[in-house]
Short mmCIF file of C-alpha atoms in Angstrom, two decimals:
data_model
loop_
_atom_site.label_atom_id
_atom_site.label_comp_id
_atom_site.label_asym_id
_atom_site.label_seq_id
_atom_site.Cartn_x
_atom_site.Cartn_y
_atom_site.Cartn_z
CA ARG A 1 -4.22 23.00 -46.38
CA TRP A 2 -0.51 23.51 -46.91
CA LEU A 3 -0.45 21.38 -50.08
CA ASP A 4 -0.63 23.25 -53.30
CA ARG A 5 -3.57 21.53 -54.88
CA SER A 6 -4.58 21.71 -58.51
CA ARG A 7 -8.02 22.40 -59.72
CA ASP A 8 -9.10 18.76 -59.46
CA GLY A 9 -8.02 18.54 -55.77
CA ARG A 10 -4.89 16.41 -56.21
CA PRO A 11 -1.37 17.49 -55.17
CA SER A 12 0.59 19.28 -57.80
CA SER A 13 3.57 17.60 -59.47
CA SER A 14 6.07 19.96 -57.76
CA TRP A 15 5.09 18.72 -54.31
CA LEU A 16 5.24 15.11 -55.45
CA GLU A 17 8.84 15.66 -56.57
CA VAL A 18 9.79 17.18 -53.19
CA ILE A 19 8.25 14.29 -51.25
CA ALA A 20 9.98 11.72 -53.49
CA MET A 21 13.39 13.34 -53.01
CA THR A 22 13.08 13.58 -49.20
CA THR A 23 14.86 10.77 -47.30
CA VAL A 24 15.21 10.06 -43.61
CA VAL A 25 18.89 9.86 -42.48
CA ALA A 26 19.54 7.72 -39.39
CA PRO A 27 22.01 9.12 -36.82
CA ILE A 28 25.52 7.69 -37.21
CA GLU A 29 27.37 6.52 -34.12
CA SER A 30 30.65 8.45 -34.20
CA SER A 31 32.37 6.84 -31.20
CA GLY A 32 33.55 3.26 -31.06
CA VAL A 33 34.51 3.36 -27.37
CA ASP A 34 32.32 1.88 -24.68
CA TRP A 35 33.49 3.79 -21.63
CA LYS A 36 31.49 1.64 -19.26
CA ALA A 37 33.44 -1.42 -20.38
CA VAL A 38 36.73 0.53 -20.20
CA ILE A 39 36.06 1.67 -16.63
CA ALA A 40 34.99 -1.82 -15.62
CA GLY A 41 38.16 -3.33 -17.09
CA ALA A 42 40.38 -0.73 -15.41
CA ILE A 43 38.75 -1.32 -12.03
CA ALA A 44 39.15 -5.07 -12.45
CA ALA A 45 42.82 -4.68 -13.41
CA ALA A 46 43.49 -2.44 -10.40
CA ALA A 47 41.76 -4.85 -8.02
CA ILE A 48 43.64 -7.88 -9.36
CA SER A 49 46.91 -5.97 -9.26
CA GLY A 50 46.40 -5.03 -5.62
CA LEU A 51 45.47 -8.59 -4.72
CA LEU A 52 48.52 -10.10 -6.42
CA ALA A 53 50.84 -7.42 -5.00
CA ALA A 54 49.65 -8.16 -1.46
CA PHE A 55 50.01 -11.88 -2.06
CA GLY A 56 53.55 -11.41 -3.39
CA ALA A 57 54.51 -9.20 -0.45
CA ALA A 58 53.30 -11.86 1.97
CA ILE A 59 55.36 -14.54 0.22
CA GLY A 60 58.45 -12.31 0.09
CA LEU A 61 58.28 -11.44 3.78
CA SER A 62 57.86 -15.11 4.68
CA LEU A 63 61.07 -15.97 2.80
CA THR A 64 63.23 -13.32 4.48
CA SER A 65 64.87 -13.39 7.89
CA ALA A 66 66.70 -10.95 10.12
CA HIS A 67 69.15 -13.64 11.23
CA ARG A 68 72.53 -14.02 9.54
CA ASN A 69 72.80 -16.77 6.88
CA SER A 70 69.08 -17.43 7.14
CA GLY A 71 66.32 -16.90 4.61
CA MET A 72 66.54 -15.71 1.02
CA SER A 73 69.44 -13.47 0.03
CA VAL A 74 68.83 -9.84 -0.88
CA THR A 75 69.85 -10.37 -4.52
CA THR A 76 67.57 -13.36 -4.97
CA LEU A 77 64.71 -11.52 -3.29
CA ALA A 78 65.19 -8.49 -5.57
CA ILE A 79 65.16 -10.67 -8.71
CA ALA A 80 62.06 -12.53 -7.52
CA ALA A 81 60.31 -9.23 -6.71
CA ALA A 82 61.13 -7.85 -10.17
CA ILE A 83 59.76 -10.93 -11.93
CA TRP A 84 56.65 -10.88 -9.77
CA MET A 85 56.03 -7.20 -10.53
CA VAL A 86 56.16 -7.89 -14.28
CA MET A 87 53.82 -10.85 -13.93
CA VAL A 88 51.38 -8.80 -11.83
CA HIS A 89 51.16 -6.18 -14.60
CA VAL A 90 50.70 -8.80 -17.29
CA TRP A 91 48.08 -10.85 -15.44
CA SER A 92 46.04 -7.92 -14.14
CA PHE A 93 45.85 -6.04 -17.44
CA THR A 94 45.20 -9.24 -19.36
CA ALA A 95 42.15 -9.86 -17.19
CA GLY A 96 41.04 -6.22 -17.37
CA GLY A 97 41.49 -6.01 -21.14
CA TYR A 98 39.66 -9.27 -21.77
CA LEU A 99 36.79 -8.20 -19.53
CA ALA A 100 36.48 -4.88 -21.35
CA GLY A 101 36.56 -6.61 -24.72
CA ARG A 102 33.78 -9.01 -23.73
CA LEU A 103 31.62 -6.28 -22.17
CA ALA A 104 32.09 -3.64 -24.88
CA ASN A 105 28.92 -2.73 -26.79
CA VAL A 106 30.19 -1.43 -30.13
CA SER A 107 28.54 -1.21 -33.51
CA GLU A 108 29.00 -3.92 -36.10
CA VAL A 109 31.86 -2.99 -38.41
CA ASP A 110 34.28 -4.88 -40.60
CA PRO A 111 36.64 -7.33 -38.85
CA GLN A 112 39.72 -5.13 -39.20
CA GLU A 113 37.98 -2.11 -37.69
CA SER A 114 36.53 -4.31 -34.94
CA GLN A 115 39.97 -5.55 -33.95
CA PHE A 116 41.35 -2.02 -33.98
CA ARG A 117 38.58 -0.80 -31.70
CA ALA A 118 39.10 -3.75 -29.40
CA GLY A 119 42.83 -2.97 -29.17
CA ALA A 120 41.99 0.68 -28.50
CA THR A 121 39.66 -0.44 -25.72
CA GLY A 122 42.49 -2.45 -24.16
CA PHE A 123 44.81 0.55 -24.47
CA LEU A 124 42.29 2.77 -22.68
CA VAL A 125 41.93 0.15 -19.93
CA TRP A 126 45.70 0.23 -19.44
CA ALA A 127 45.84 4.05 -19.56
CA LEU A 128 43.01 4.51 -17.07
CA GLY A 129 44.34 1.81 -14.74
CA THR A 130 47.83 3.30 -14.83
CA ALA A 131 46.50 6.81 -14.18
CA VAL A 132 44.44 5.62 -11.20
CA GLY A 133 47.47 3.73 -9.88
CA LEU A 134 49.64 6.85 -10.16
CA VAL A 135 47.04 8.87 -8.24
CA PHE A 136 47.03 6.35 -5.40
CA VAL A 137 50.84 6.24 -5.43
CA MET A 138 51.01 10.03 -5.19
CA MET A 139 48.48 10.04 -2.34
CA ALA A 140 50.43 7.37 -0.51
CA ALA A 141 53.68 9.24 -1.16
CA GLY A 142 52.15 12.40 0.29
CA SER A 143 51.03 10.55 3.41
CA VAL A 144 54.45 8.95 3.80
CA ALA A 145 56.12 12.33 3.28
CA ARG A 146 54.02 13.93 6.01
CA THR A 147 54.69 11.08 8.40
CA THR A 148 58.39 11.18 7.57
CA ALA A 149 58.52 14.92 8.16
CA GLU A 150 56.92 14.53 11.57
CA VAL A 151 59.28 11.73 12.55
CA ALA A 152 62.26 13.63 11.17
CA GLY A 153 61.27 16.70 13.17
CA ARG A 154 61.23 14.68 16.38
CA THR A 155 64.46 12.78 15.71
CA ALA A 156 66.59 15.39 13.94
CA ALA A 157 68.22 16.48 17.18
CA GLY A 158 68.99 12.87 18.13
CA VAL A 159 70.47 12.07 14.72
CA THR A 160 72.64 15.19 14.77
CA GLU A 161 73.84 14.37 18.26
CA ALA A 162 74.67 10.78 17.28
CA ALA A 163 76.58 11.92 14.18
CA SER A 164 78.52 14.50 16.16
CA LYS A 165 79.37 11.92 18.82
CA LEU A 166 80.60 9.47 16.19
CA SER A 167 82.82 12.09 14.57
CA ALA A 168 84.12 13.24 17.95
CA ASP A 169 84.92 9.66 18.96
CA LYS A 170 87.00 9.14 15.83
CA VAL A 171 88.91 12.38 16.29
CA SER A 172 89.47 11.59 19.98
CA TYR A 173 90.83 8.17 19.06
CA VAL A 174 93.32 9.69 16.62
CA ALA A 175 94.29 12.39 19.12
CA ASP A 176 94.85 9.79 21.86
CA SER A 177 97.23 7.88 19.61
CA LEU A 178 99.48 10.94 19.52
CA PHE A 179 100.19 10.70 23.23
CA ARG A 180 100.75 6.98 23.61
CA ALA A 181 103.84 6.16 25.65
CA GLN A 182 106.74 4.34 24.08
CA ALA A 183 106.90 0.58 24.55
CA ALA A 184 109.72 -0.67 26.78
CA PRO A 185 112.80 -2.02 24.95
CA ALA A 186 113.09 -5.77 24.56
CA GLY A 187 114.53 -7.44 27.70
CA ASN A 188 113.75 -4.46 29.90
CA THR A 189 111.27 -5.69 32.52
CA ALA A 190 111.26 -2.45 34.47
CA SER A 191 108.04 -0.54 34.21
CA PRO A 192 108.80 3.12 33.68
CA ALA A 193 106.51 5.65 35.23
CA ILE A 194 103.88 6.56 32.66
CA GLN A 195 102.46 10.04 32.80
CA ARG A 196 98.90 10.29 31.67
CA PRO A 197 98.47 13.00 29.01
CA ASP A 198 96.63 16.15 29.93
CA PRO A 199 92.99 15.78 28.73
CA ALA A 200 92.93 19.43 27.75
CA LEU A 201 95.94 18.93 25.48
CA VAL A 202 94.38 15.83 23.92
CA ALA A 203 91.17 17.74 23.21
CA GLU A 204 93.18 20.62 21.74
CA ALA A 205 95.12 18.21 19.54
CA GLY A 206 91.81 16.76 18.33
CA ARG A 207 90.56 20.21 17.35
CA VAL A 208 93.81 20.93 15.51
CA LEU A 209 93.53 17.67 13.58
CA THR A 210 89.88 18.37 12.76
CA VAL A 211 90.72 21.75 11.27
CA GLY A 212 93.62 20.25 9.32
CA LEU A 213 91.40 17.52 7.89
CA ALA A 214 88.78 20.10 6.89
CA ASP A 215 91.41 22.31 5.19
CA GLY A 216 93.09 19.34 3.49
CA SER A 217 96.50 19.87 5.07
CA LEU A 218 98.09 20.56 8.43
CA SER A 219 99.69 23.98 8.66
CA SER A 220 103.36 24.21 9.59
CA ASN A 221 102.59 26.08 12.82
CA ASP A 222 100.03 23.47 13.94
CA ARG A 223 102.41 20.69 12.96
CA ALA A 224 105.25 22.17 15.02
CA TYR A 225 102.97 22.85 17.99
CA LEU A 226 101.65 19.29 18.02
CA ALA A 227 105.21 17.93 17.85
CA GLN A 228 106.20 20.06 20.87
CA ILE A 229 103.35 18.97 23.10
CA VAL A 230 103.73 15.32 22.03
CA ALA A 231 107.45 15.42 22.86
CA ARG A 232 106.73 17.03 26.21
CA GLN A 233 103.98 14.60 27.16
CA THR A 234 105.57 11.36 25.91
CA GLY A 235 109.29 12.03 26.34
CA LEU A 236 110.02 11.47 22.64
CA GLN A 237 112.72 13.32 20.80
CA GLU A 238 111.62 16.26 18.69
CA ALA A 239 112.21 14.39 15.42
CA ASP A 240 110.36 11.31 16.65
CA ALA A 241 107.46 13.44 17.86
CA GLN A 242 107.38 15.18 14.48
CA ARG A 243 107.28 11.81 12.73
CA ARG A 244 104.45 10.65 14.98
CA VAL A 245 102.43 13.76 14.19
CA ASP A 246 102.88 13.20 10.44
CA GLU A 247 101.94 9.52 10.70
CA THR A 248 98.91 10.26 12.84
CA TYR A 249 97.67 12.97 10.49
CA ALA A 250 98.19 10.67 7.50
CA ARG A 251 96.19 7.99 9.28
CA ALA A 252 93.37 10.42 10.03
CA GLN A 253 93.41 11.57 6.41
CA SER A 254 93.16 7.97 5.24
CA MET A 255 90.21 7.35 7.57
CA LYS A 256 88.47 10.41 6.18
CA GLU A 257 89.04 9.36 2.57
CA THR A 258 87.78 5.87 3.34
CA ALA A 259 84.60 7.25 4.87
CA GLU A 260 84.04 9.57 1.91
CA ARG A 261 84.64 6.73 -0.55
CA ARG A 262 82.09 4.56 1.23
CA VAL A 263 79.53 7.35 1.10
CA ARG A 264 80.15 7.86 -2.63
CA GLU A 265 79.93 4.12 -3.28
CA ALA A 266 76.66 3.91 -1.36
CA ALA A 267 75.24 6.86 -3.31
CA ASP A 268 76.37 5.35 -6.61
CA THR A 269 74.83 2.00 -5.68
CA ALA A 270 71.55 3.71 -4.81
CA ARG A 271 71.63 5.57 -8.14
CA LYS A 272 72.17 2.35 -10.10
CA GLN A 273 69.37 0.64 -8.21
CA ALA A 274 67.04 3.56 -8.96
CA VAL A 275 67.91 3.37 -12.68
CA VAL A 276 67.25 -0.38 -12.77
CA ALA A 277 63.97 0.07 -10.89
CA ALA A 278 62.84 2.82 -13.28
CA PHE A 279 63.62 0.73 -16.39
CA LEU A 280 61.95 -2.30 -14.84
CA THR A 281 58.82 -0.30 -14.00
CA ALA A 282 58.64 1.06 -17.55
CA ALA A 283 59.13 -2.42 -19.03
CA ALA A 284 56.45 -3.91 -16.78
CA SER A 285 54.03 -1.13 -17.70
CA LEU A 286 54.73 -1.63 -21.41
CA MET A 287 54.12 -5.36 -21.11
CA GLY A 288 50.86 -4.58 -19.32
CA LEU A 289 49.85 -2.36 -22.26
CA VAL A 290 50.53 -5.14 -24.78
CA ALA A 291 48.67 -7.67 -22.64
CA ALA A 292 45.62 -5.40 -22.26
CA ALA A 293 45.37 -4.66 -26.00
CA TRP A 294 45.79 -8.33 -26.94
CA ALA A 295 43.32 -9.57 -24.34
CA ALA A 296 40.71 -6.99 -25.40
CA GLY A 297 41.01 -8.26 -28.98
CA VAL A 298 40.54 -11.84 -27.80
CA GLY A 299 37.52 -10.84 -25.72
CA ARG A 300 35.98 -9.00 -28.66
CA GLU A 301 36.56 -12.01 -30.92
CA HIS A 302 34.91 -14.35 -28.43
CA GLN A 303 31.96 -11.98 -28.18
CA THR A 304 31.56 -11.88 -31.94
CA THR A 305 32.11 -15.54 -32.81
CA ARG A 306 30.26 -16.86 -29.74
CA GLN A 307 33.14 -19.27 -29.16
CA TYR A 308 33.91 -18.93 -25.50
CA PRO A 309 36.92 -20.36 -23.66
CA ARG A 310 36.47 -22.75 -20.79
CA ILE A 311 37.82 -21.26 -17.55
CA LEU A 312 38.10 -23.69 -14.66
CA ALA A 313 36.11 -26.27 -16.72
CA ALA A 314 33.18 -23.89 -17.15
CA GLU A 315 32.09 -21.32 -19.73
CA ARG A 316 30.33 -19.18 -17.14
CA PHE A 317 32.10 -16.45 -15.21
CA TRP A 318 32.49 -17.04 -11.47
#
């Protein structure tokens, strides 16, 4: 009824022209990414990475020892762990990228576009696997942080007490050296009566030295007071007591500088180790990216050419 018919009952020429010009356009697939294959490759890469990491940790722990001069050295163990971490990234993402390339269901395009899409598939496998790994690392870090906070809360008092005791022991040792009696002259076998120093004076001398070390110098009043009590307790002349005070303070200052230098050296060593670890992690991740993109291209080529590699003397996957 809707056709405009002529008098003889046939369609008019205008409708014939419209029908002839009408064509059916098939939908064009705009995306060349098979997300199912990408997710499968990323899961496979993460699983292989976890397996190899656990295997490497077991080997590393078996080669170490708590006994002196036994087991692998720390430097050798660190180098081996770095190499193993790089190999884990390469192997896991190679397997994940190849699996994604073989499983990808993409439209038939020219070879250059096919290789580009395969490389993009490998890149997405690496990106998704890395993102999932970072999420797990952050979750683990949060759990470790909570556990550490709980442990730190329970042991903070004990650590503070131990540190204070260590500092007090050092100051007490230096203060005790101020009141040591003179050695008997050579050839004199008589044992002079030795008066033990007053513990209160020794403790006071320790506090004076502590304040002087904190200020960076010993005040003239404190210096003179220490010389007086040292001379009174040990029987030294005033000049000798003054010299002993100066030598003792210089010794305490040297001990303080040595401790500070060791702390700075330890912090600098930790900083260098962190820098090396960061660069190594970035390099391993980059090598994993290259391996995933390359392996996805190989998998796509094997899927297209139907020329499959023989793995463990078989072309089937198991």
